[in-house]
Every structure is written in C-alpha cells, then in structure tokens.
Amino acid sequence: MVDLNTIASLCKRRGFVYQSSEIYGGLGSVWDYGPLGVELKNNVKNLWWKSAVYERDDVEGLDASILMHPDVWRTSGHVAGFKDSWVDCKSCNKRFRYDEVKQKTCPECKGELTEPRTFNLMFKTFIGSVESEANEIYLRPETAQGIFVNFKNILASSRKKLPFGVAQIGKAFRNEVTTGNLTFRSREFEQMELEYFTYPEDSDKWFDYWVNERFQWYKKFGMNKKNIRLRKHAKEELAHYAKSCYDIEFLFPMGWLELEGIAHRADFDLKQHSEISGKSLAFYDEEKKKDIIPHVIEPSGGVDRTCLAFLIDAYKTEKVRGEKRVVLAFHKELAPVKVAVLPLLRNRPELVKLARAIYKDLRGDFKVTYDDTASIGRLYRRQDETGTLYCITVDVKSLEDKKVTVRDRDTMEQERISVDMVKKYMEGKLR
Ligand code: GAP
C-alpha cells in the first residue's frame, strides 16, 4: 500500500490538496482543494447526490445554514457531550487522544503524560456586533441538525409519507485535538448526510438496508473490496444519540479507520427538539389517525475522507518498458479530468489550430485539459499520475489523414480515430 507522504506529495505537486494559508506557515488541519482536487470532490458529491436523491423517489434535498440557534446544540446534546480528552507528553510534547492511549506513558518516547484535559469540539463565534456570552453561537459540527429542525417544513412542502429521507451535503467544523494524516481529520470538512425517517417498527429493517446500500456505493465506484469493511460499534463506543451503529472502514496507510458511519438514531433528535422547542415534530399518520415520532437511520459520510480513500485506493505503480509508471486508476466517473488534448508540436500553427478545435469541441460536456508544455512521454506521465482517462495526441500526420491518436489510461492501447468522430467516440466511452 502507498504511504501517506507519497499521496501528500502527489496532492500538492499535481494540485489536489494544499495546506490552507501556506504562505503564512499554514493553518493546522485546514485544507484547500486545488484544480484537480475540486474536480474530484465535485465528482464525489455529485455521485452521492445522484444515488441519494435523483435515483430515488423517497428522498428530498436540503441546504441548511452553518449557523444555527445555539439552543439546537444544547438540545442535541452537543454542548454537554461533544467533547474530546487529550494528554500531552511532558518529554517530547506530542499530543494524543486520551481514548487512543492504552498505556500510562507516551507511546512514542515513553515519557510521562499530563493528566487528561477535556474540551468541547465546537468552534464558537458571536452573532451581531456585541461579543458577549449571550451572543455566542457555534459553527455546526454536523449537518444533521439542520435536517431535524426543518423536518416539519420539509414534510409540509414535499407531502412525503413515511418512510422518506432528507439528504444534505455541507460544511462542518470541529476543533480536533489530534491532527495530521492529511485531510483525514480536518477542522473544516464536508459531510454527506442522509436522515431517513421510518415507522419505529420498520427501523431495524431500514438500518440493515442502508448499511448494505452505502457499503455497495463505494464498491460501485471502484473501491477495492480488500480495502473496505464493515464494523459494528460496541455498546460503549456508541454516540450519545445512537441505538446502534456500523462504520464503513477503509484500510488507510494508518490502518483500518472510519470512512462513514451508519447510525440508528431512533427517535432521539425529533423527540428532543419537540420537547425543548415546544413545537411537535411528529408525523401525523392519516391511516392510523395518530401522531408518530419517526425513527431515524443516518448514513453519514465525509467528503474529504472519501476523496482521500479513493485517491489512496486508485494509486498504482507499474513497470512499463523498464520505467516506473504511476497511475491514479480512478473509476471513470471519479476521474478529475476525462480527456487531455496533447499537440505534439507547438510551432506548427495548423497543428495547434486542429488541436485547439478538438479541445474546444470536447470541453463543456466534461472536464478536458490542453497541454503542450513537454515531450509526449512526460505529457503521458503527467496525465497518468492524475488519472486522466484518455489522451488525444495530434501529430503531423493528423494534418494529412485527419486522424488523431486516442490512448487509454488503463490499457495504454492507442487507436487512430477520425477527427470528426472524436466527440462521438468520447461520449460513447464516458457514458
Ligand atoms: N451526524 C453524525 C456524524 O457527524 P460522525 O461519525 O461524527 O457522525 C460522520 O461523522 C463522518 O464525517 C465520518 O464518518 C467522517 O467521514 C466525517 N468526519 C467526521 N469528522 C471529521 C473530521 N474531523 N475530518 C474529516 N472528516 C470527518
């Protein structure tokens, strides 16, 4: 398996991920996505949205605000319970999560550890012009609460009946204590969350359904089945709101770690918000003629972790004619760039004109790039290393026979295609 330093260096060099505010020394565990990173991230989000919302008739979307009334977080249990404890090593100054340190001494240098210190993971800020305690609010640590507090609004405007779900993708913020490992545990990140509301008696069945559905989703987009597994939470691990939970884990270079959690939240959130806000969040069942507080199944994935896992999973090296070839063998829907147009000569105006015309014809429907800044060998290596699916080379012969060479990233096979067939050919391949 590839190590994380190799991935981090590729991410920086090729424009997937940069550290935030790097020229000022960087901001710890906050990341910016470069030109290729943003394409990968958008692909992940679009594929999730497509499968969660467009391909179903029982899920609607939502885009709630990051800032919410502070009572939301008191009611949800986050103000009282969303805490982490950490210890510091008095010798090497390294910091560890208390729950991850098994022994009483530093896991790295065996030095003495401080007493555990606890703090709330939510970022605080102020609303309005006065910086007083009364004006304190939080940056949301999960997107889910935006769905719960809008439950009645969505029900009224969509006229959905149980079971149905609400999907949301958005930023979340956590003041994590232990960082490192690239984007794995960031302080600002994005979540893809689905709250699926069911009749209480059907909730276990839907829980099993969503665990399987989400597990299959990663495999559908090419994740190697050796690198992904399901793990059921032990009772003592469960979050304060969960009755049961499975993690989908990925084999990161640091070990098996959570990629997504699927929690059975029962009626915890809707009940709490109903009680504290005084506004009932029950569903009125016309047939049974009674109010029901639905139970909730929550598949909750991280966009950043998913991108990181797909990057690691796609990374391959092989020997081709005695030389090392690095390829990001992304599934075609995830590949940041679908086609690269590569003119072999920069100083032949007719050749450049033809290459530009092909590039312009293709762009707009999918992400296409144009590169004439190196020799063909280097241009291929660059595109392989970022996972571009097809390279189209335009050479001197193209001017005579009106054909170009299309090279497949995975097989490296090359085909001569008529210039006027290129668009159709690509549409067929990418469909
Ligand atoms: N609403 C439930 C919830 O927030 P979670 O297990 O705390 O559950 C869900 O988070 C997912 O969000 C995780 O599986 C992970 O993919 C992502 N996530 C959580 N904290 C993260 C962090 N600090 N950096 C990157 N992703 C994170």
Short mmCIF file of C-alpha atoms and ligand atoms in Angstrom, two decimals:
data_model
loop_
_atom_site.label_atom_id
_atom_site.label_comp_id
_atom_site.label_asym_id
_atom_site.label_seq_id
_atom_site.Cartn_x
_atom_site.Cartn_y
_atom_site.Cartn_z
CA MET A 1 0.00 0.00 0.00
CA VAL A 2 1.12 3.54 -0.79
CA ASP A 3 2.28 5.62 2.19
CA LEU A 4 0.62 8.87 3.11
CA ASN A 5 3.71 11.02 2.38
CA THR A 6 3.66 9.86 -1.25
CA ILE A 7 -0.04 10.76 -1.54
CA ALA A 8 0.52 14.12 0.21
CA SER A 9 3.34 14.99 -2.15
CA LEU A 10 1.34 13.99 -5.24
CA CYS A 11 -1.64 16.01 -3.94
CA LYS A 12 0.46 19.13 -3.56
CA ARG A 13 2.51 18.73 -6.78
CA ARG A 14 -0.44 17.98 -9.02
CA GLY A 15 -2.97 20.32 -7.45
CA PHE A 16 -5.32 18.10 -5.46
CA VAL A 17 -4.83 19.47 -1.94
CA TYR A 18 -2.81 22.34 -0.44
CA GLN A 19 -2.46 23.37 3.17
CA SER A 20 -4.58 26.40 3.99
CA SER A 21 -2.74 29.75 4.25
CA GLU A 22 0.54 28.06 3.40
CA ILE A 23 2.45 31.30 2.76
CA TYR A 24 1.81 32.28 6.40
CA GLY A 25 3.08 28.97 7.72
CA GLY A 26 -0.19 27.11 7.25
CA LEU A 27 -3.27 26.61 9.40
CA GLY A 28 -3.26 23.23 11.14
CA SER A 29 -5.63 20.65 9.68
CA VAL A 30 -7.37 23.04 7.33
CA TRP A 31 -7.04 22.31 3.62
CA ASP A 32 -7.66 23.91 0.24
CA TYR A 33 -8.56 21.86 -2.82
CA GLY A 34 -6.64 22.74 -5.99
CA PRO A 35 -7.80 22.50 -9.62
CA LEU A 36 -7.84 18.68 -9.66
CA GLY A 37 -8.98 18.29 -6.05
CA VAL A 38 -12.08 20.37 -6.64
CA GLU A 39 -12.99 18.21 -9.66
CA LEU A 40 -12.59 15.01 -7.62
CA LYS A 41 -14.57 16.47 -4.75
CA ASN A 42 -17.38 17.64 -7.03
CA ASN A 43 -17.50 14.20 -8.65
CA VAL A 44 -17.80 12.51 -5.24
CA LYS A 45 -20.55 14.90 -4.15
CA ASN A 46 -22.46 14.62 -7.43
CA LEU A 47 -22.34 10.80 -7.40
CA TRP A 48 -23.55 10.73 -3.80
CA TRP A 49 -26.36 13.19 -4.56
CA LYS A 50 -27.36 11.25 -7.66
CA SER A 51 -27.65 7.97 -5.75
CA ALA A 52 -29.21 9.50 -2.62
CA VAL A 53 -31.71 11.86 -4.28
CA TYR A 54 -32.13 11.63 -8.08
CA GLU A 55 -32.27 7.86 -8.39
CA ARG A 56 -34.91 7.51 -5.65
CA ASP A 57 -38.42 8.76 -5.13
CA ASP A 58 -38.31 8.73 -1.32
CA VAL A 59 -35.54 11.31 -0.66
CA GLU A 60 -35.52 15.12 -0.95
CA GLY A 61 -32.59 17.50 -0.61
CA LEU A 62 -31.83 20.36 1.78
CA ASP A 63 -29.17 23.04 2.15
CA ALA A 64 -29.38 24.41 5.69
CA SER A 65 -27.19 27.15 7.18
CA ILE A 66 -23.94 26.56 9.00
CA LEU A 67 -25.00 28.98 11.74
CA MET A 68 -27.95 27.82 13.82
CA HIS A 69 -29.70 28.91 17.00
CA PRO A 70 -27.49 27.84 19.95
CA ASP A 71 -30.44 26.02 21.52
CA VAL A 72 -30.17 23.50 18.68
CA TRP A 73 -26.81 22.37 20.06
CA ARG A 74 -27.97 22.40 23.67
CA THR A 75 -30.93 20.22 22.70
CA SER A 76 -28.94 17.86 20.51
CA GLY A 77 -26.53 17.14 23.39
CA HIS A 78 -23.51 18.64 21.65
CA VAL A 79 -22.92 21.45 24.18
CA ALA A 80 -22.79 18.99 27.06
CA GLY A 81 -21.37 15.95 25.34
CA PHE A 82 -19.39 16.71 22.19
CA LYS A 83 -16.02 16.58 23.90
CA ASP A 84 -12.62 15.07 23.43
CA SER A 85 -9.93 14.45 26.03
CA TRP A 86 -6.26 14.62 25.30
CA VAL A 87 -2.92 14.10 27.02
CA ASP A 88 0.45 15.67 26.23
CA CYS A 89 3.86 14.04 26.62
CA LYS A 90 5.99 16.06 29.06
CA SER A 91 9.19 14.95 27.26
CA CYS A 92 8.52 15.12 23.50
CA ASN A 93 5.43 17.40 23.66
CA LYS A 94 3.42 15.13 21.34
CA ARG A 95 -0.35 15.18 21.84
CA PHE A 96 -2.61 12.12 21.86
CA ARG A 97 -6.32 11.47 22.15
CA TYR A 98 -6.87 10.08 25.64
CA ASP A 99 -9.13 7.28 24.36
CA GLU A 100 -6.38 6.13 21.97
CA VAL A 101 -3.56 5.92 24.52
CA LYS A 102 -3.60 2.48 26.04
CA GLN A 103 -0.64 2.85 28.42
CA LYS A 104 0.27 5.45 31.06
CA THR A 105 3.41 6.59 29.23
CA CYS A 106 4.00 8.29 25.88
CA PRO A 107 3.51 5.77 23.00
CA GLU A 108 6.42 7.40 21.13
CA CYS A 109 9.15 8.10 23.71
CA LYS A 110 7.77 6.50 26.92
CA GLY A 111 7.88 9.94 28.60
CA GLU A 112 5.45 10.98 31.34
CA LEU A 113 1.98 12.09 30.20
CA THR A 114 -0.05 15.01 31.57
CA GLU A 115 -3.43 14.44 33.22
CA PRO A 116 -6.18 14.26 30.58
CA ARG A 117 -7.76 17.56 29.65
CA THR A 118 -11.22 17.80 28.12
CA PHE A 119 -12.72 20.41 25.86
CA ASN A 120 -15.71 20.89 23.58
CA LEU A 121 -15.02 20.31 19.89
CA MET A 122 -17.37 23.02 18.64
CA PHE A 123 -15.98 26.29 17.30
CA LYS A 124 -17.61 29.33 18.87
CA THR A 125 -18.22 32.76 17.42
CA PHE A 126 -20.55 35.71 18.06
CA ILE A 127 -23.63 36.82 16.22
CA GLY A 128 -24.22 40.56 15.91
CA SER A 129 -21.85 43.32 16.93
CA VAL A 130 -21.53 42.58 20.67
CA GLU A 131 -19.05 39.94 21.76
CA SER A 132 -20.95 38.79 24.85
CA GLU A 133 -21.84 35.36 26.20
CA ALA A 134 -25.46 35.98 25.25
CA ASN A 135 -24.42 36.32 21.58
CA GLU A 136 -22.31 33.17 21.41
CA ILE A 137 -23.13 30.76 18.62
CA TYR A 138 -21.41 27.70 17.15
CA LEU A 139 -20.22 26.59 13.75
CA ARG A 140 -22.15 23.37 13.16
CA PRO A 141 -20.21 20.20 14.00
CA GLU A 142 -22.56 18.05 11.87
CA THR A 143 -25.06 18.90 9.12
CA ALA A 144 -27.71 16.54 10.53
CA GLN A 145 -29.34 19.00 12.94
CA GLY A 146 -30.32 21.29 10.03
CA ILE A 147 -32.42 18.40 8.74
CA PHE A 148 -34.08 17.64 12.10
CA VAL A 149 -35.10 21.22 12.82
CA ASN A 150 -36.54 21.52 9.28
CA PHE A 151 -38.41 18.21 9.48
CA LYS A 152 -41.86 19.84 9.66
CA ASN A 153 -41.07 22.34 6.86
CA ILE A 154 -39.94 19.60 4.51
CA LEU A 155 -42.90 17.41 5.38
CA ALA A 156 -45.31 20.26 4.67
CA SER A 157 -43.75 21.30 1.36
CA SER A 158 -42.98 17.86 -0.04
CA ARG A 159 -46.05 15.98 1.23
CA LYS A 160 -43.90 12.89 1.79
CA LYS A 161 -45.18 9.89 3.72
CA LEU A 162 -43.09 7.56 5.89
CA PRO A 163 -40.60 6.20 5.10
CA PHE A 164 -38.71 9.05 3.46
CA GLY A 165 -35.35 10.73 3.72
CA VAL A 166 -33.68 14.13 3.55
CA ALA A 167 -30.18 14.44 2.10
CA GLN A 168 -27.70 17.23 2.63
CA ILE A 169 -24.10 17.99 1.72
CA GLY A 170 -22.33 20.76 3.55
CA LYS A 171 -19.50 22.05 5.68
CA ALA A 172 -18.99 21.01 9.28
CA PHE A 173 -16.40 22.24 11.77
CA ARG A 174 -14.65 20.51 14.67
CA ASN A 175 -11.77 21.82 16.72
CA GLU A 176 -9.97 18.48 16.60
CA VAL A 177 -7.07 18.00 19.03
CA THR A 178 -5.04 15.40 17.25
CA THR A 179 -4.38 16.20 13.64
CA GLY A 180 -2.02 15.12 10.86
CA ASN A 181 -2.75 12.40 8.27
CA LEU A 182 -3.59 14.89 5.54
CA THR A 183 -7.36 15.55 5.26
CA PHE A 184 -8.38 12.51 7.32
CA ARG A 185 -9.24 14.53 10.42
CA SER A 186 -9.69 18.16 9.44
CA ARG A 187 -11.03 21.07 11.43
CA GLU A 188 -13.17 22.22 8.49
CA PHE A 189 -14.63 19.46 6.33
CA GLU A 190 -17.72 18.46 4.39
CA GLN A 191 -20.30 15.85 5.22
CA MET A 192 -22.79 13.97 3.06
CA GLU A 193 -25.64 13.06 5.39
CA LEU A 194 -28.97 11.36 4.89
CA GLU A 195 -31.60 11.27 7.62
CA TYR A 196 -34.06 8.53 6.73
CA PHE A 197 -37.35 8.71 8.70
CA THR A 198 -39.21 5.43 9.25
CA TYR A 199 -42.04 3.89 11.25
CA PRO A 200 -40.45 2.77 14.56
CA GLU A 201 -41.36 -0.86 13.92
CA ASP A 202 -39.64 -0.82 10.49
CA SER A 203 -36.48 0.96 11.59
CA ASP A 204 -34.26 -2.11 12.09
CA LYS A 205 -35.08 -3.32 8.60
CA TRP A 206 -34.18 0.10 7.14
CA PHE A 207 -30.99 0.20 9.20
CA ASP A 208 -29.82 -3.06 7.58
CA TYR A 209 -30.91 -1.76 4.18
CA TRP A 210 -28.83 1.46 4.46
CA VAL A 211 -25.75 -0.30 5.83
CA ASN A 212 -25.74 -2.51 2.75
CA GLU A 213 -26.69 0.27 0.31
CA ARG A 214 -23.86 2.53 1.45
CA PHE A 215 -21.32 -0.28 1.53
CA GLN A 216 -22.16 -1.16 -2.09
CA TRP A 217 -21.86 2.50 -3.15
CA TYR A 218 -18.09 2.56 -2.58
CA LYS A 219 -17.62 -0.68 -4.48
CA LYS A 220 -19.78 0.59 -7.35
CA PHE A 221 -17.27 3.39 -7.87
CA GLY A 222 -14.31 1.07 -7.99
CA MET A 223 -13.14 0.80 -4.39
CA ASN A 224 -11.12 -2.38 -3.99
CA LYS A 225 -13.13 -4.77 -1.83
CA LYS A 226 -9.97 -5.76 0.06
CA ASN A 227 -9.69 -2.17 1.31
CA ILE A 228 -13.16 -1.75 2.74
CA ARG A 229 -15.06 -3.47 5.53
CA LEU A 230 -17.97 -3.08 7.94
CA ARG A 231 -17.54 -2.86 11.70
CA LYS A 232 -20.33 -2.84 14.27
CA HIS A 233 -19.87 -0.47 17.21
CA ALA A 234 -19.60 -1.96 20.66
CA LYS A 235 -22.17 -0.56 23.15
CA GLU A 236 -19.60 1.61 24.96
CA GLU A 237 -18.49 3.26 21.69
CA LEU A 238 -21.94 4.46 20.64
CA ALA A 239 -22.53 8.21 20.32
CA HIS A 240 -25.00 9.65 22.83
CA TYR A 241 -27.81 9.66 20.24
CA ALA A 242 -27.28 6.20 18.73
CA LYS A 243 -29.04 2.93 19.45
CA SER A 244 -26.78 1.04 17.08
CA CYS A 245 -24.08 1.93 14.55
CA TYR A 246 -21.92 0.43 11.82
CA ASP A 247 -18.77 2.03 10.47
CA ILE A 248 -17.70 1.52 6.90
CA GLU A 249 -13.93 1.35 7.34
CA PHE A 250 -11.21 1.85 4.76
CA LEU A 251 -7.69 0.49 5.01
CA PHE A 252 -5.80 3.81 5.18
CA PRO A 253 -1.97 3.73 5.42
CA MET A 254 -2.52 4.43 9.16
CA GLY A 255 -4.76 1.32 9.50
CA TRP A 256 -8.47 0.49 9.30
CA LEU A 257 -10.36 3.71 10.03
CA GLU A 258 -13.87 5.12 9.70
CA LEU A 259 -14.93 6.33 6.29
CA GLU A 260 -18.65 6.59 7.00
CA GLY A 261 -20.95 5.80 9.91
CA ILE A 262 -24.48 4.46 9.61
CA ALA A 263 -26.30 5.14 12.87
CA HIS A 264 -29.71 4.13 14.15
CA ARG A 265 -30.65 7.37 15.93
CA ALA A 266 -34.12 6.08 16.90
CA ASP A 267 -36.39 9.00 17.93
CA PHE A 268 -33.67 10.81 19.91
CA ASP A 269 -33.43 14.01 17.86
CA LEU A 270 -37.05 14.61 16.86
CA LYS A 271 -38.20 13.90 20.41
CA GLN A 272 -35.60 16.20 21.98
CA HIS A 273 -36.34 19.08 19.60
CA SER A 274 -40.10 18.64 20.06
CA GLU A 275 -39.77 18.76 23.84
CA ILE A 276 -37.36 21.68 24.11
CA SER A 277 -38.73 23.87 21.30
CA GLY A 278 -42.34 23.15 22.24
CA LYS A 279 -43.12 22.51 18.52
CA SER A 280 -44.19 18.99 17.75
CA LEU A 281 -42.04 17.24 15.17
CA ALA A 282 -44.41 14.30 14.94
CA PHE A 283 -45.70 12.87 11.68
CA TYR A 284 -49.48 12.59 11.52
CA ASP A 285 -50.37 9.20 10.12
CA GLU A 286 -53.64 9.57 8.19
CA GLU A 287 -54.37 5.86 8.15
CA LYS A 288 -53.61 5.17 11.79
CA LYS A 289 -55.10 8.55 12.76
CA LYS A 290 -52.32 9.33 15.21
CA ASP A 291 -49.09 11.24 15.68
CA ILE A 292 -45.90 9.24 15.29
CA ILE A 293 -42.36 10.28 16.12
CA PRO A 294 -40.41 8.58 13.33
CA HIS A 295 -37.19 6.71 13.94
CA VAL A 296 -34.14 7.86 12.04
CA ILE A 297 -31.47 5.94 10.17
CA GLU A 298 -28.45 8.11 9.37
CA PRO A 299 -25.78 7.26 6.80
CA SER A 300 -23.16 9.96 7.40
CA GLY A 301 -20.06 10.15 5.23
CA GLY A 302 -17.23 12.64 4.91
CA VAL A 303 -16.50 14.14 1.50
CA ASP A 304 -12.84 14.73 2.35
CA ARG A 305 -12.26 11.25 3.76
CA THR A 306 -13.99 9.72 0.76
CA CYS A 307 -11.77 11.68 -1.63
CA LEU A 308 -8.68 10.65 0.34
CA ALA A 309 -9.74 6.99 0.36
CA PHE A 310 -10.45 6.99 -3.39
CA LEU A 311 -7.06 8.64 -4.03
CA ILE A 312 -5.22 6.02 -1.97
CA ASP A 313 -7.25 3.19 -3.48
CA ALA A 314 -6.60 4.39 -7.03
CA TYR A 315 -2.82 4.79 -6.62
CA LYS A 316 -0.86 2.20 -8.62
CA THR A 317 2.72 1.84 -9.80
CA GLU A 318 3.91 -0.46 -12.55
CA LYS A 319 6.94 -1.03 -14.73
CA VAL A 320 6.48 -0.16 -18.39
CA ARG A 321 9.43 -0.80 -20.70
CA GLY A 322 11.79 -0.60 -17.73
CA GLU A 323 10.34 2.66 -16.44
CA LYS A 324 8.12 3.31 -13.43
CA ARG A 325 4.59 4.42 -14.31
CA VAL A 326 2.40 5.99 -11.60
CA VAL A 327 -1.31 5.84 -12.32
CA LEU A 328 -4.35 7.01 -10.43
CA ALA A 329 -6.71 4.36 -11.75
CA PHE A 330 -9.91 6.18 -10.76
CA HIS A 331 -13.33 4.91 -11.82
CA LYS A 332 -14.35 6.88 -14.90
CA GLU A 333 -16.98 8.86 -13.01
CA LEU A 334 -14.43 9.96 -10.41
CA ALA A 335 -11.51 10.86 -12.67
CA PRO A 336 -10.97 14.63 -12.29
CA VAL A 337 -10.05 15.08 -15.97
CA LYS A 338 -11.67 12.89 -18.59
CA VAL A 339 -9.64 13.84 -21.67
CA ALA A 340 -6.32 15.58 -22.35
CA VAL A 341 -5.61 17.03 -25.79
CA LEU A 342 -1.87 16.94 -26.48
CA PRO A 343 -0.46 18.53 -29.64
CA LEU A 344 2.95 17.06 -30.43
CA LEU A 345 4.38 20.25 -31.91
CA ARG A 346 3.81 23.76 -30.61
CA ASN A 347 5.37 25.59 -33.51
CA ARG A 348 3.12 24.33 -36.33
CA PRO A 349 0.15 26.73 -36.48
CA GLU A 350 -2.09 24.32 -38.50
CA LEU A 351 -1.43 21.55 -35.97
CA VAL A 352 -2.13 23.84 -33.00
CA LYS A 353 -5.29 25.06 -34.73
CA LEU A 354 -6.54 21.49 -35.15
CA ALA A 355 -5.70 20.55 -31.55
CA ARG A 356 -7.44 23.68 -30.20
CA ALA A 357 -10.51 22.93 -32.32
CA ILE A 358 -10.75 19.37 -30.89
CA TYR A 359 -10.28 20.71 -27.36
CA LYS A 360 -12.99 23.35 -27.83
CA ASP A 361 -15.38 20.82 -29.32
CA LEU A 362 -14.99 18.48 -26.33
CA ARG A 363 -14.92 20.93 -23.42
CA GLY A 364 -18.18 21.96 -21.84
CA ASP A 365 -19.61 18.46 -21.61
CA PHE A 366 -16.84 17.14 -19.36
CA LYS A 367 -13.53 18.31 -17.93
CA VAL A 368 -10.91 18.45 -20.67
CA THR A 369 -7.38 19.76 -20.45
CA TYR A 370 -4.92 21.01 -23.09
CA ASP A 371 -1.19 20.57 -22.59
CA ASP A 372 1.69 21.24 -24.97
CA THR A 373 4.40 22.04 -22.43
CA ALA A 374 6.57 18.91 -22.59
CA SER A 375 7.57 15.90 -24.66
CA ILE A 376 4.89 13.27 -25.27
CA GLY A 377 6.43 10.84 -22.75
CA ARG A 378 6.26 13.45 -19.99
CA LEU A 379 2.78 14.54 -21.01
CA TYR A 380 1.50 10.94 -20.73
CA ARG A 381 3.20 10.50 -17.34
CA ARG A 382 1.59 13.69 -16.04
CA GLN A 383 -1.87 12.62 -17.15
CA ASP A 384 -1.47 9.06 -15.81
CA GLU A 385 -0.40 10.40 -12.44
CA THR A 386 -3.61 12.41 -12.12
CA GLY A 387 -5.91 9.73 -13.52
CA THR A 388 -6.91 11.30 -16.86
CA LEU A 389 -8.89 8.67 -18.75
CA TYR A 390 -7.93 9.43 -22.36
CA CYS A 391 -5.14 11.33 -24.09
CA ILE A 392 -5.65 12.56 -27.63
CA THR A 393 -2.45 13.31 -29.47
CA VAL A 394 -2.42 15.47 -32.56
CA ASP A 395 0.67 14.90 -34.74
CA VAL A 396 1.95 15.97 -38.15
CA LYS A 397 0.26 13.00 -39.79
CA SER A 398 -3.09 14.26 -38.38
CA LEU A 399 -2.85 17.17 -40.83
CA GLU A 400 -2.79 14.75 -43.76
CA ASP A 401 -5.11 11.90 -42.73
CA LYS A 402 -7.40 14.00 -40.46
CA LYS A 403 -6.99 11.38 -37.72
CA VAL A 404 -5.73 11.59 -34.12
CA THR A 405 -4.40 9.01 -31.66
CA VAL A 406 -6.52 8.20 -28.63
CA ARG A 407 -4.69 6.49 -25.75
CA ASP A 408 -6.50 4.62 -22.98
CA ARG A 409 -5.10 5.28 -19.47
CA ASP A 410 -5.51 1.72 -18.21
CA THR A 411 -4.58 -0.43 -21.19
CA MET A 412 -2.26 2.18 -22.76
CA GLU A 413 -3.62 0.95 -26.08
CA GLN A 414 -3.74 3.51 -28.87
CA GLU A 415 -6.33 3.90 -31.61
CA ARG A 416 -6.39 6.19 -34.64
CA ILE A 417 -9.75 7.97 -34.84
CA SER A 418 -11.11 10.35 -37.44
CA VAL A 419 -11.14 13.91 -36.17
CA ASP A 420 -14.85 14.27 -36.90
CA MET A 421 -15.60 11.11 -34.87
CA VAL A 422 -13.70 12.15 -31.74
CA LYS A 423 -16.62 13.74 -29.91
CA LYS A 424 -18.95 10.83 -30.56
CA TYR A 425 -16.23 8.35 -29.61
CA MET A 426 -15.59 10.12 -26.31
CA GLU A 427 -19.27 10.44 -25.49
CA GLY A 428 -19.62 6.69 -26.04
CA LYS A 429 -16.66 5.93 -23.78
CA LEU A 430 -17.70 8.28 -20.99
CA ARG A 431 -21.40 7.43 -20.90
N1 GAP B 1 -24.13 13.17 12.11
C1 GAP B 1 -23.31 12.08 12.51
C2 GAP B 1 -21.88 12.40 12.49
O1 GAP B 1 -21.50 13.55 12.34
P1 GAP B 1 -19.51 11.33 12.70
O2 GAP B 1 -19.12 9.87 12.73
O3 GAP B 1 -19.01 12.20 13.79
O4 GAP B 1 -21.10 11.32 12.66
C3 GAP B 1 -19.57 11.37 10.10
O5 GAP B 1 -19.10 11.94 11.29
C4 GAP B 1 -18.48 11.36 9.05
O6 GAP B 1 -17.96 12.66 8.88
C5 GAP B 1 -17.29 10.48 9.40
O7 GAP B 1 -17.50 9.13 9.03
C6 GAP B 1 -16.18 11.11 8.57
O8 GAP B 1 -16.20 10.62 7.26
C7 GAP B 1 -16.57 12.57 8.57
N2 GAP B 1 -15.79 13.31 9.58
C8 GAP B 1 -16.05 13.44 10.88
N3 GAP B 1 -15.12 14.20 11.49
C9 GAP B 1 -14.24 14.55 10.53
C10 GAP B 1 -13.05 15.34 10.50
N4 GAP B 1 -12.60 15.96 11.59
N5 GAP B 1 -12.39 15.48 9.32
C11 GAP B 1 -12.84 14.89 8.19
N6 GAP B 1 -13.97 14.15 8.16
C12 GAP B 1 -14.66 13.98 9.30
#
